[in-house]
mmCIF file of C-alpha atoms and ligand atoms in Angstrom:
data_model
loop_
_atom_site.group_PDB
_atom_site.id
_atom_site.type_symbol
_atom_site.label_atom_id
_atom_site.label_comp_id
_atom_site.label_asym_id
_atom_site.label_seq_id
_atom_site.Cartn_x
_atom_site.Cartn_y
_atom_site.Cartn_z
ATOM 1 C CA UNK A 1 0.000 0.000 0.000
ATOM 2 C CA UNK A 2 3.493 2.248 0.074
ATOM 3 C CA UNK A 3 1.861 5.701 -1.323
ATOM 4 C CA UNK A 4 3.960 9.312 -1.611
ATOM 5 C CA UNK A 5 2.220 11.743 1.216
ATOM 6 C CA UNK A 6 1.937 15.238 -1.309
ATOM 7 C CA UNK A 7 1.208 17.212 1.654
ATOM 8 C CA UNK A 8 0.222 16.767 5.548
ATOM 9 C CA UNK A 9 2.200 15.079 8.629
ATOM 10 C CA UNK A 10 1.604 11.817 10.244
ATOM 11 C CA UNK A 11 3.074 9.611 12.385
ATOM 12 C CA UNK A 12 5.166 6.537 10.016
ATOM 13 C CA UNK A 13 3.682 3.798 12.687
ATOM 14 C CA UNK A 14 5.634 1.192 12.903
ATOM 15 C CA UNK A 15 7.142 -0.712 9.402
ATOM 16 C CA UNK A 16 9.873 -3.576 8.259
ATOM 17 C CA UNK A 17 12.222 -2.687 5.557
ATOM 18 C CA UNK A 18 10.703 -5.397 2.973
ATOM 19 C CA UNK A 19 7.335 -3.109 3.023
ATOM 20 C CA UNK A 20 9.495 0.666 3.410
ATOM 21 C CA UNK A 21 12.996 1.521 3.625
ATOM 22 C CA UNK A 22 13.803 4.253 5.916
ATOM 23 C CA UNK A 23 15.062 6.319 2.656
ATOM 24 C CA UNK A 24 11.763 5.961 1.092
ATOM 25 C CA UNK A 25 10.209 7.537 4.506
ATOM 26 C CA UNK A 26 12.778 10.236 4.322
ATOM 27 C CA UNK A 27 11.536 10.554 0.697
ATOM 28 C CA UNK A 28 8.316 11.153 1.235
ATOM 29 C CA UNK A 29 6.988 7.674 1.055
ATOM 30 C CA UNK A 30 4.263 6.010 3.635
ATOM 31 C CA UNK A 31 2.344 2.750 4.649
ATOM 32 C CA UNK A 32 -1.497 4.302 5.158
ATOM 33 C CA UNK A 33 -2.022 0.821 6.643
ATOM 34 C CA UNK A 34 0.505 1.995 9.571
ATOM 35 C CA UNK A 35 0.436 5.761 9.862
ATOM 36 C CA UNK A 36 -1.557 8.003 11.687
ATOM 37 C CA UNK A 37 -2.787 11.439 10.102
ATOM 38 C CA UNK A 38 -2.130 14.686 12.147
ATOM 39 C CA UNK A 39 -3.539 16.835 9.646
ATOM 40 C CA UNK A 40 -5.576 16.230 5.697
ATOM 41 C CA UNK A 41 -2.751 14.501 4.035
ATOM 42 C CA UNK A 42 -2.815 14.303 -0.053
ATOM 43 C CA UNK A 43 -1.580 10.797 -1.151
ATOM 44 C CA UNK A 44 -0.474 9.711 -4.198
ATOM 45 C CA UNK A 45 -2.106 6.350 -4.569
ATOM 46 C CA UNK A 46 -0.972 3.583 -7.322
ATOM 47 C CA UNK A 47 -4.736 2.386 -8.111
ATOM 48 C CA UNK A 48 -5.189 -0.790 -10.429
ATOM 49 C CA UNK A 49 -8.506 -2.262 -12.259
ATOM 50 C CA UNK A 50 -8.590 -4.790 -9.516
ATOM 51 C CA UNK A 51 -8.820 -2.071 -6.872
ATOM 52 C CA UNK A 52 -11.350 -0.559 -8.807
ATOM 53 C CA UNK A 53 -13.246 -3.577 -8.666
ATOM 54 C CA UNK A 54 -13.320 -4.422 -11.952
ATOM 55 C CA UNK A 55 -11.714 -7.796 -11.508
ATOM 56 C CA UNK A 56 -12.237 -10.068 -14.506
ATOM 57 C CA UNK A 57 -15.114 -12.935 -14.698
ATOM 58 C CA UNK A 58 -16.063 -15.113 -17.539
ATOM 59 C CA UNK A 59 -19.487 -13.657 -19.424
ATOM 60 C CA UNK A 60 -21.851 -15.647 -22.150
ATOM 61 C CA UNK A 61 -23.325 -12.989 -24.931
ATOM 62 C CA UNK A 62 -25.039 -13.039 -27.925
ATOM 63 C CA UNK A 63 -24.180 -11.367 -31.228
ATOM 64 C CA UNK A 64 -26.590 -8.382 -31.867
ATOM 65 C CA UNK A 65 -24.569 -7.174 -34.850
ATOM 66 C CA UNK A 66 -21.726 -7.874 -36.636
ATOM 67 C CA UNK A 67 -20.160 -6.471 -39.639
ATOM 68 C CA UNK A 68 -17.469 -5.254 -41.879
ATOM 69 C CA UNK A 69 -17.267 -0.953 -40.969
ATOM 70 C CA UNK A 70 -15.068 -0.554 -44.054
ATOM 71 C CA UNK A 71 -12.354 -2.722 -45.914
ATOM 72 C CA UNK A 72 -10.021 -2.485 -43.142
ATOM 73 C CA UNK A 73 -12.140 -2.500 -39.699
ATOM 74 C CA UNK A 74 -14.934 -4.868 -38.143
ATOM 75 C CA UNK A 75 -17.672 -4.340 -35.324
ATOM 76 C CA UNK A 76 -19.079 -6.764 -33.316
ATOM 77 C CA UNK A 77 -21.851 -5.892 -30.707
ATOM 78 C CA UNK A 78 -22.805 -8.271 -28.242
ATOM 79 C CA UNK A 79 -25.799 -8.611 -25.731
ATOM 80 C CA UNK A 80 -23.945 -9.937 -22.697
ATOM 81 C CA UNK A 81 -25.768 -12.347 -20.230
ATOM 82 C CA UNK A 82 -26.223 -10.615 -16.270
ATOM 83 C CA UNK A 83 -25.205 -7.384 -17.900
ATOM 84 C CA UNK A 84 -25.374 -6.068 -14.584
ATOM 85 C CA UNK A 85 -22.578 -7.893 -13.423
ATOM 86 C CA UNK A 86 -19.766 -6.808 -16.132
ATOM 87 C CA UNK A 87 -18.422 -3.314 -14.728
ATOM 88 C CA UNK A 88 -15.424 -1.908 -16.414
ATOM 89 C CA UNK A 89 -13.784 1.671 -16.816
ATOM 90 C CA UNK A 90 -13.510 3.203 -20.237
ATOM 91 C CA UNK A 91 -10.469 2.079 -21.860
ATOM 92 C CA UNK A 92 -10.480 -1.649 -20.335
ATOM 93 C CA UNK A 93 -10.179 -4.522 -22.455
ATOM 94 C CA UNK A 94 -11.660 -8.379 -22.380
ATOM 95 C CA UNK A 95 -10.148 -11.370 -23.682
ATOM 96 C CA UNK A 96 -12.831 -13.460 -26.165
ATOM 97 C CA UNK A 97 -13.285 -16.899 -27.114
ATOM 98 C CA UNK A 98 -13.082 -17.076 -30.724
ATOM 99 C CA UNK A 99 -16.037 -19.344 -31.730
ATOM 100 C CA UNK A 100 -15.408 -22.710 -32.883
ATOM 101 C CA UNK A 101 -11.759 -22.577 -31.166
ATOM 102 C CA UNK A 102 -10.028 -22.159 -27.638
ATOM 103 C CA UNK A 103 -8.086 -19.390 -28.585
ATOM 104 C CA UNK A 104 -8.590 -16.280 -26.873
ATOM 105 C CA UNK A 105 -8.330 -12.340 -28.459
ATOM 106 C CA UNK A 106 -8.002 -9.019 -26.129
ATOM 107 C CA UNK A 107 -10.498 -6.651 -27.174
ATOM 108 C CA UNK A 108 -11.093 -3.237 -25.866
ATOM 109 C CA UNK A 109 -14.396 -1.906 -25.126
ATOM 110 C CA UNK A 110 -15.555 0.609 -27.910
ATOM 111 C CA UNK A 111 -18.667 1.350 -25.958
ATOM 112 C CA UNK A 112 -19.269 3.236 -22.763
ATOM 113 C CA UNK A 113 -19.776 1.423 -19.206
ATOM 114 C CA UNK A 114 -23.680 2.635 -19.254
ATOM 115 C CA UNK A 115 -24.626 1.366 -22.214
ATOM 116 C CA UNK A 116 -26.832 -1.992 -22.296
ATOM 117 C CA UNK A 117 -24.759 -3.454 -25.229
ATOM 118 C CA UNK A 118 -21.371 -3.429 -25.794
ATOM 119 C CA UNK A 119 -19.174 -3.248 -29.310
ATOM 120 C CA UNK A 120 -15.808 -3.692 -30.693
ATOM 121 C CA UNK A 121 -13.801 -2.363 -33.295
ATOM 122 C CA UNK A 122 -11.649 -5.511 -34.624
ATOM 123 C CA UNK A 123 -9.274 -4.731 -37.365
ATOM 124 C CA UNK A 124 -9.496 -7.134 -40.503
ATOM 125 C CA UNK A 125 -6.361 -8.872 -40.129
ATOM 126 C CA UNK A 126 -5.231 -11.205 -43.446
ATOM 127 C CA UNK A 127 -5.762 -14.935 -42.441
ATOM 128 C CA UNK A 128 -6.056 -14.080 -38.618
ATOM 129 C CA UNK A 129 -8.681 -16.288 -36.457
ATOM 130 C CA UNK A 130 -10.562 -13.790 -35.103
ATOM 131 C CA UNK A 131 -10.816 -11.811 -38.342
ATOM 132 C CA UNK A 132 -11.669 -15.299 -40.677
ATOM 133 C CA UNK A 133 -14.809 -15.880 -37.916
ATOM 134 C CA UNK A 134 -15.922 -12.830 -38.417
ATOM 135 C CA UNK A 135 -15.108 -12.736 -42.309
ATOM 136 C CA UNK A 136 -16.921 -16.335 -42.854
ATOM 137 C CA UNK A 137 -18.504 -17.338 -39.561
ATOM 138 C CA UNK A 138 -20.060 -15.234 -37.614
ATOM 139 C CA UNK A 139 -24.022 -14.199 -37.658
ATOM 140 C CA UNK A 140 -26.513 -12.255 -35.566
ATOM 141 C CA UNK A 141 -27.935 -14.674 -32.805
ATOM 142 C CA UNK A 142 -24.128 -16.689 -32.294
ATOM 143 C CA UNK A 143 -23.471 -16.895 -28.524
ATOM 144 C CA UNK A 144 -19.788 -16.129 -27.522
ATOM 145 C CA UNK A 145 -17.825 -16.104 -24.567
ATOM 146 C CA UNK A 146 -15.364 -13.410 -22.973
ATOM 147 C CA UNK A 147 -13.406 -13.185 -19.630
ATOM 148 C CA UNK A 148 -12.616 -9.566 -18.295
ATOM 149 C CA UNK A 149 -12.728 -6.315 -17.722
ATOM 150 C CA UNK A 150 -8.769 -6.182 -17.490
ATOM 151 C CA UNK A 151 -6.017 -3.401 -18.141
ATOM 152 C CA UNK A 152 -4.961 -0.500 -15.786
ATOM 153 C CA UNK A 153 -5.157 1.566 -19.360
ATOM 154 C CA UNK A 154 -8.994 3.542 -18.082
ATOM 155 C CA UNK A 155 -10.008 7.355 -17.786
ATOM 156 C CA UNK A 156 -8.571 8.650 -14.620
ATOM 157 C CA UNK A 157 -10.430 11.809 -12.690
ATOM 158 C CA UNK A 158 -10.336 14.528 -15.625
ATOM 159 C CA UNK A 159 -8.824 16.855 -13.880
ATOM 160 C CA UNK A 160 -6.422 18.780 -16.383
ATOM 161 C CA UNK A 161 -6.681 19.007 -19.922
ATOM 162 C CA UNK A 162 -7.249 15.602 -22.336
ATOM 163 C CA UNK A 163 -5.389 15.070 -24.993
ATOM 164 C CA UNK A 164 -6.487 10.946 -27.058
ATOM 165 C CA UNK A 165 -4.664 9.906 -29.165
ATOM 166 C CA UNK A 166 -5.964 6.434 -31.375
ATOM 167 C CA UNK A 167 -4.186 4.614 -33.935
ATOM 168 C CA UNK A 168 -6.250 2.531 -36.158
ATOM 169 C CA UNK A 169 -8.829 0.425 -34.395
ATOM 170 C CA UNK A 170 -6.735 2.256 -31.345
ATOM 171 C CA UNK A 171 -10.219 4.095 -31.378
ATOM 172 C CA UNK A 172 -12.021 1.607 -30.030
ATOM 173 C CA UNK A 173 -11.034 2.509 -26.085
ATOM 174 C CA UNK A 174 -11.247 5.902 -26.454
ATOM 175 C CA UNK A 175 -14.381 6.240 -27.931
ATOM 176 C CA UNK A 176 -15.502 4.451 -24.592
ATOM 177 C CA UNK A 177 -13.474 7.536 -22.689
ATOM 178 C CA UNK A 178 -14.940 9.881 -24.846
ATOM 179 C CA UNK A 179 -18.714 8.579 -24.111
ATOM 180 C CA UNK A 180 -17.875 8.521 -20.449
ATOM 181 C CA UNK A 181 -16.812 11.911 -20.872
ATOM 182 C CA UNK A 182 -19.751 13.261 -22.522
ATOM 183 C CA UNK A 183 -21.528 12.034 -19.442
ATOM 184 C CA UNK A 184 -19.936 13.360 -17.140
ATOM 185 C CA UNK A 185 -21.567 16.674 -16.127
ATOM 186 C CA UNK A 186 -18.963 17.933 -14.151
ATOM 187 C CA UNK A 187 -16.188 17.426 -17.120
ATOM 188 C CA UNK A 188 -14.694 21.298 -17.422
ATOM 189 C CA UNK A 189 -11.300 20.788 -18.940
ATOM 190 C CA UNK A 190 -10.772 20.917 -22.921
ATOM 191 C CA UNK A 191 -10.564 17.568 -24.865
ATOM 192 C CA UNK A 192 -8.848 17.008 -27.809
ATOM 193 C CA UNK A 193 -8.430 13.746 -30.246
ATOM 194 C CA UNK A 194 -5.792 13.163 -32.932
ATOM 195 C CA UNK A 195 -7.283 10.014 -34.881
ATOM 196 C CA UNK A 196 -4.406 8.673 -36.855
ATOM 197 C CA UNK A 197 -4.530 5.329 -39.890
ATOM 198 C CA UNK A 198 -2.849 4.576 -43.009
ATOM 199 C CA UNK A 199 -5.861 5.241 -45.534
ATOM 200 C CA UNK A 200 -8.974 7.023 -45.867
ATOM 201 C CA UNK A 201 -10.599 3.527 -45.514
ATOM 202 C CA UNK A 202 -9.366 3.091 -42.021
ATOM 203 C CA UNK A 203 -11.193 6.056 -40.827
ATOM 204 C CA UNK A 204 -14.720 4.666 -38.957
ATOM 205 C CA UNK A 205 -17.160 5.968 -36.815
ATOM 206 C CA UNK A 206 -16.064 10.033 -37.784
ATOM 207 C CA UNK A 207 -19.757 11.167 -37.726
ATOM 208 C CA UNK A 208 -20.249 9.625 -33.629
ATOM 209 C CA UNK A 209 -17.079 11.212 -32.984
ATOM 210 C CA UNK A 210 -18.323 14.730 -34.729
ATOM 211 C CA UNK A 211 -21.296 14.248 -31.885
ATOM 212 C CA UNK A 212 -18.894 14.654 -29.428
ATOM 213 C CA UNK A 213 -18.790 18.589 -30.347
ATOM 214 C CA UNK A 214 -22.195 18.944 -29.339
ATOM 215 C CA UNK A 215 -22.000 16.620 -25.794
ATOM 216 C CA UNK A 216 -18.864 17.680 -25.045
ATOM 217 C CA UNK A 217 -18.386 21.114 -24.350
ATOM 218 C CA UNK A 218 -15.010 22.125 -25.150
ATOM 219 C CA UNK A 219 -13.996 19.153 -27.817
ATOM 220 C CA UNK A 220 -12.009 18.944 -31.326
ATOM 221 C CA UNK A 221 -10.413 16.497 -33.083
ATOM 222 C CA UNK A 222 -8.891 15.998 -36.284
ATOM 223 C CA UNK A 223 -7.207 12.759 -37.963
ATOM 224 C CA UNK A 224 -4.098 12.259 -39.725
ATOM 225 C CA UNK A 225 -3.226 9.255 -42.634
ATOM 226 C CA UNK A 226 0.409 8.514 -43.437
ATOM 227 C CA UNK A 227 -0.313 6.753 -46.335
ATOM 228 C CA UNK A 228 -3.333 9.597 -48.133
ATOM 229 C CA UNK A 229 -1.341 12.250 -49.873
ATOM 230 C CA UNK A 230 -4.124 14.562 -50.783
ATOM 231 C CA UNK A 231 -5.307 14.421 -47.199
ATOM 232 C CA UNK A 232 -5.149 17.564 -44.861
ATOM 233 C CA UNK A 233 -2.667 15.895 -42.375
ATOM 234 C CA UNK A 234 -0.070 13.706 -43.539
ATOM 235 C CA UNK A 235 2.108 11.897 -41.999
ATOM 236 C CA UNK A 236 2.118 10.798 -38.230
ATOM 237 C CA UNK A 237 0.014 12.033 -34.952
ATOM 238 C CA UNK A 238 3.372 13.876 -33.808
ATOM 239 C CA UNK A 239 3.855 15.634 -36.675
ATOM 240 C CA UNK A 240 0.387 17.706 -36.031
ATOM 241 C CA UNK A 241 0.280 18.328 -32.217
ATOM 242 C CA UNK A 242 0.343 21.431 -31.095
ATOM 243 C CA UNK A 243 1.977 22.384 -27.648
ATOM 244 C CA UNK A 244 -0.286 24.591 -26.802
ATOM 245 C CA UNK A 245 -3.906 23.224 -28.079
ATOM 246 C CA UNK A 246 -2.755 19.401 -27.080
ATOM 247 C CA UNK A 247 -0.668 19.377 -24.884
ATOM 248 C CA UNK A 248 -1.316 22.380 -22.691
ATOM 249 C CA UNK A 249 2.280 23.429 -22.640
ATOM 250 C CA UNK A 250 2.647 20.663 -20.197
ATOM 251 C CA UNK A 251 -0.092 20.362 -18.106
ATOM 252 C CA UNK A 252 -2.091 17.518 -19.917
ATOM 253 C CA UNK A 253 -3.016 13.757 -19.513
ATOM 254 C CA UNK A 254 -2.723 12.031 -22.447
ATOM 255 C CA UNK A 255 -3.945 8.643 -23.128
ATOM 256 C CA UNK A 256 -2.910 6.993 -25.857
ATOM 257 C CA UNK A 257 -3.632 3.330 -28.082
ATOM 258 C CA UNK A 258 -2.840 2.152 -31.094
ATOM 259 C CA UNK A 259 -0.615 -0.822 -32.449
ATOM 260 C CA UNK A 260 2.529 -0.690 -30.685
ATOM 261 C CA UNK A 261 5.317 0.956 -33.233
ATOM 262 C CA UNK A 262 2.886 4.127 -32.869
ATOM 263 C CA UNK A 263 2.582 3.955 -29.154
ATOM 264 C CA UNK A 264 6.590 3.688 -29.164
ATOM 265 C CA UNK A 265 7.314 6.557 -31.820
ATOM 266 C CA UNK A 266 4.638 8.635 -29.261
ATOM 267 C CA UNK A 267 6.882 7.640 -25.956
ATOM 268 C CA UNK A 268 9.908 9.022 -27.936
ATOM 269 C CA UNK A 269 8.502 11.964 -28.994
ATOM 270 C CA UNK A 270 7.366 13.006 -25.703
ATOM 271 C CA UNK A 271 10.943 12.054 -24.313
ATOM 272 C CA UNK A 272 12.095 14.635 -26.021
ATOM 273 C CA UNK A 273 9.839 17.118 -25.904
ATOM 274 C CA UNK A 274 10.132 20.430 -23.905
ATOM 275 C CA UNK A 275 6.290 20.241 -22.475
ATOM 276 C CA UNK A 276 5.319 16.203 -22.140
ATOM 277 C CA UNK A 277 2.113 15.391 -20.924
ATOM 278 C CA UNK A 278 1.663 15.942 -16.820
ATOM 279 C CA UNK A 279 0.453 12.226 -17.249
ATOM 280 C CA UNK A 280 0.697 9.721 -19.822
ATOM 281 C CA UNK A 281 -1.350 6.393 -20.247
ATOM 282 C CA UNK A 282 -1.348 4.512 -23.494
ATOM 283 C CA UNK A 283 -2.577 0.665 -24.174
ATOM 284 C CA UNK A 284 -0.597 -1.507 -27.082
ATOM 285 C CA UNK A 285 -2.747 -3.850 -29.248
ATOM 286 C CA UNK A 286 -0.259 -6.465 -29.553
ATOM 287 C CA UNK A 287 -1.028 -9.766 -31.522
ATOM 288 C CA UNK A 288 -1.484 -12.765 -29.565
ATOM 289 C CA UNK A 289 -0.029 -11.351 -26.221
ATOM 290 C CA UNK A 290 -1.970 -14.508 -24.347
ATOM 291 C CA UNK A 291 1.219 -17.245 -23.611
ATOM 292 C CA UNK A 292 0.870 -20.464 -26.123
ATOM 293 C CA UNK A 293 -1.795 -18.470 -28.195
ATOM 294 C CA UNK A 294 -2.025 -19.674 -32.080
ATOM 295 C CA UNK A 295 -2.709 -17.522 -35.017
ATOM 296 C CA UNK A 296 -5.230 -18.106 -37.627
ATOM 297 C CA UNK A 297 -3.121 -20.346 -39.968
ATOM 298 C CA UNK A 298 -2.036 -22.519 -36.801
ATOM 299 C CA UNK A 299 -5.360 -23.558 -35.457
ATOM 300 C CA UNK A 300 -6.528 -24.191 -39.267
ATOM 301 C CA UNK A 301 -3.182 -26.167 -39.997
ATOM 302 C CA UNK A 302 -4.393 -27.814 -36.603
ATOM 303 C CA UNK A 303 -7.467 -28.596 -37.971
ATOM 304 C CA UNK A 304 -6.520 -29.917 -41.186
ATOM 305 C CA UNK A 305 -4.054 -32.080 -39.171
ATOM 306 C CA UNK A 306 -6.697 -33.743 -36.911
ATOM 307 C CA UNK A 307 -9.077 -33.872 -40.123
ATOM 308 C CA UNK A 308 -6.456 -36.077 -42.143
ATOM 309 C CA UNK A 309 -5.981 -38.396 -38.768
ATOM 310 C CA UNK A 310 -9.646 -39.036 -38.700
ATOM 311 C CA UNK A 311 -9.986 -39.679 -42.367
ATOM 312 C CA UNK A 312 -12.578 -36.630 -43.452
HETATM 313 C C1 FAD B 1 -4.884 -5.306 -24.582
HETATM 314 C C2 FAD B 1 -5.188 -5.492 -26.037
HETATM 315 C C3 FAD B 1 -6.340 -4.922 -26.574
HETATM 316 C C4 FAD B 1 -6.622 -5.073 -27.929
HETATM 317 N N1 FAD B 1 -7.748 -4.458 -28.438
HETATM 318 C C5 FAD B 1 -7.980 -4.529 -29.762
HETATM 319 C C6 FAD B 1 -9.116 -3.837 -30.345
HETATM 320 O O1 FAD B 1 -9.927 -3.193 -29.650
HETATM 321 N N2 FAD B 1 -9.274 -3.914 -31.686
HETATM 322 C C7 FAD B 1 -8.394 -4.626 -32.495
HETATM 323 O O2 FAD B 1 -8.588 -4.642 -33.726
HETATM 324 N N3 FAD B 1 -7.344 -5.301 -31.961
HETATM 325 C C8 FAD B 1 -7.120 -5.279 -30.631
HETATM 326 N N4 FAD B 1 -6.062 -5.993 -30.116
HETATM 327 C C9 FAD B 1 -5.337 -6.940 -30.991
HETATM 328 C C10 FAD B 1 -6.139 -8.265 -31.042
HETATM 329 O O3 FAD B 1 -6.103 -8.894 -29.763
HETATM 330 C C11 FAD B 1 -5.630 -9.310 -32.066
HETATM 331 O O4 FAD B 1 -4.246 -9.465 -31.908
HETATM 332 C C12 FAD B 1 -5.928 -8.948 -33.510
HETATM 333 O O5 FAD B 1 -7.316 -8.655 -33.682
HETATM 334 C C13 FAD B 1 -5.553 -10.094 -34.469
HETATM 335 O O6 FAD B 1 -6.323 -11.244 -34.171
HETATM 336 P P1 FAD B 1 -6.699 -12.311 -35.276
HETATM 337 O O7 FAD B 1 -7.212 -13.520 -34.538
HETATM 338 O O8 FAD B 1 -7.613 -11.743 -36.330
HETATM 339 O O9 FAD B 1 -5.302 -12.629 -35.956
HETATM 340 P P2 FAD B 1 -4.251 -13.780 -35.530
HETATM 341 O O10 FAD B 1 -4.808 -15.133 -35.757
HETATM 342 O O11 FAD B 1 -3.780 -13.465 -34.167
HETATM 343 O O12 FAD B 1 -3.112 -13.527 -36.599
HETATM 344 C C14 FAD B 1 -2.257 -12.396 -36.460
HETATM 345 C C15 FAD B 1 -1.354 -12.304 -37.675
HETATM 346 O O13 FAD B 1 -0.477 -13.409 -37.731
HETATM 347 C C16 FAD B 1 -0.488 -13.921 -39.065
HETATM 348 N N5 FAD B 1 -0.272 -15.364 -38.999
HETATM 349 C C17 FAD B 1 -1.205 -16.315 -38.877
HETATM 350 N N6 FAD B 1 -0.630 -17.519 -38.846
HETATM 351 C C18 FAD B 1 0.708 -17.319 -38.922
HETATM 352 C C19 FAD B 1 1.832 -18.169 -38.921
HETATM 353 N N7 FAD B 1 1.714 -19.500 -38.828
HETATM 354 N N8 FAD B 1 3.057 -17.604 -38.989
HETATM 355 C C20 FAD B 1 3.207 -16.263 -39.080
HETATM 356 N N9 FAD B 1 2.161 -15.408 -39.082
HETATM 357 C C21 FAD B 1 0.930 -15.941 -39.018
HETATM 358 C C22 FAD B 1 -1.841 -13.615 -39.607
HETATM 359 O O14 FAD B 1 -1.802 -13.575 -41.030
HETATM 360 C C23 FAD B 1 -2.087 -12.281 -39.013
HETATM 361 O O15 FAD B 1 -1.499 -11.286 -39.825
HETATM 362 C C24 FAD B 1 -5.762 -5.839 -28.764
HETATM 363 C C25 FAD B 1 -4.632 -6.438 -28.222
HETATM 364 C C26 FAD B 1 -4.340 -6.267 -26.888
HETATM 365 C C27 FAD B 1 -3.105 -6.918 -26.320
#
């Protein structure tokens, strides 16, 4: 529970060295299972999903829609069984069953934690599992299983300046922060989205996300293709943000996701940059980040293995 004490004195209590050192006291470190306040004291508390809660359970759903959004990008909306019991925070992800295999995919929620349903944005991968169900397989009415919420990557307390940043299907998790945002009626800081793909054709869901202007108050975005060159922006989401409008010269939290050479060419940026975010969160959508997990052409060479051993 070792959390840095911002302000206020207290009395350390009592303490081994395996839970504080006596350096990390003198730093400004404390156990707020030992001490005793004198005064208000303002921690700085390392929160997880599980803290919040949100610990991850198995769920049955049913397929309400599903659906190619463009060449490149997929949704898949699901009805999920005890609804009720599946809380998350915006930008958490779940881990589902592909259908007809044990193979598990992280997905992160592109819908907000109020709505009945929930939705996905799944990028059309070439020959991937996931992406062939939903290619060939999948149909209104299939029933599906997912285990979750997971991920510490959520909306924290808005409490400077936003600044989202998506990359590709990257968009999913924050359109879930940007619907939590738009219902939050105490939101008063600025928000601002740079929506970066390759091609016009990776670009979904720009009309919900022009919404935002009207339910949030103080919102803009704009999106930027490295691979369009008559569009507006070219190039990459660093090469258009602005210290002033993104990043509040310093004083904002960013959150970005996206596949993970974006997320790193983002880290390095802000490494070197004079104003960095006060705070910076990002999520990586990593292939197969589940141990022993199989790809598309696996499980079917699987298949076609256990199909010649049986004789079909
Ligand atoms: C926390 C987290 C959240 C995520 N959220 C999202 C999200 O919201 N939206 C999203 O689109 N993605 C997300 N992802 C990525 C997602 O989990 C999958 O990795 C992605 O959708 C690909 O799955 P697939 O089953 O279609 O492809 P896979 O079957 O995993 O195949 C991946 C690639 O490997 C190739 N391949 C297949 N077989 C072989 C082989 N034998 N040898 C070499 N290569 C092979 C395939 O052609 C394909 O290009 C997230 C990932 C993480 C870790």
């Amino acid at each position: 529970c070792k959390a840095f004490c911002e302000s206020g004195d207290f009395d350390e209590g009592e303490f081994v060295d395996d839970a504080m050192t006596q350096d990390e006291l003198d730093d400004g470190f404390c156990l707020p299972c030992q001490a005793k306040p004198h005064s208000d004291m303002v921690l700085q508390i390392r929160t997880t999903s599980i803290l919040a809660k949100t610990g991850p359970e198995t769920f049955q759903a049913e397929v309400t829609k599903v659906g190619a959004l463009s060449d490149t990008v997929f949704e898949l909306e699901l009805e999920v069984e005890d609804r009720e019991r599946l809380n998350f925070l915006p930008g958490q992800y779940v881990n589902i069953t592909v259908p007809g295999s044990e193979e598990t995919r992280s997905y992160s929620f592109a819908t907000g934690p109020q709505e009945d349903k929930i939705a996905f944005l799944i990028k059309n991968t070439p020959n991937g599992l996931m992406t062939n169900w939903l290619k060939n397989v999948a149909k209104v009415g299939d029933k599906l299983k997912f285990e979750g919420p997971m991920g510490s990557f959520f909306l924290r307390e808005p409490l400077q300046p936003i600044l989202l940043l998506a990359g590709g299907t990257g968009l999913a998790p924050v359109m879930s922060i940007m619907e939590s945002l738009a219902n939050d009626e105490l939101l008063d800081v600025p928000v601002r989205l740079i929506y970066g793909a390759n091609t016009n054709v990776d670009l979904v869901r720009l009309e919900e996300i022009a919404a935002y202007k009207d339910r949030i108050a103080d919102f803009d975005f704009f999106t930027v293709l490295s691979q369009e060159d008559d569009h507006e922006r070219k190039g990459f989401v660093t090469n258009h943000m602005d210290p002033s409008e993104h990043l509040a010269d310093g004083e904002a939290d960013a959150y970005l996701c996206g596949p993970p050479p974006m997320v790193e060419a983002v880290r390095t940026y802000f490494d070197g940059h004079d104003t960095p975010p006060l705070n910076f969160y990002y999520e990586k959508f990593n292939a197969n980040q589940q141990p022993g997990a199989k790809t598309g052409e696996e499980v079917a060479e699987k298949a076609e293995k256990t199909a010649a051993k049986v004789g079909v």
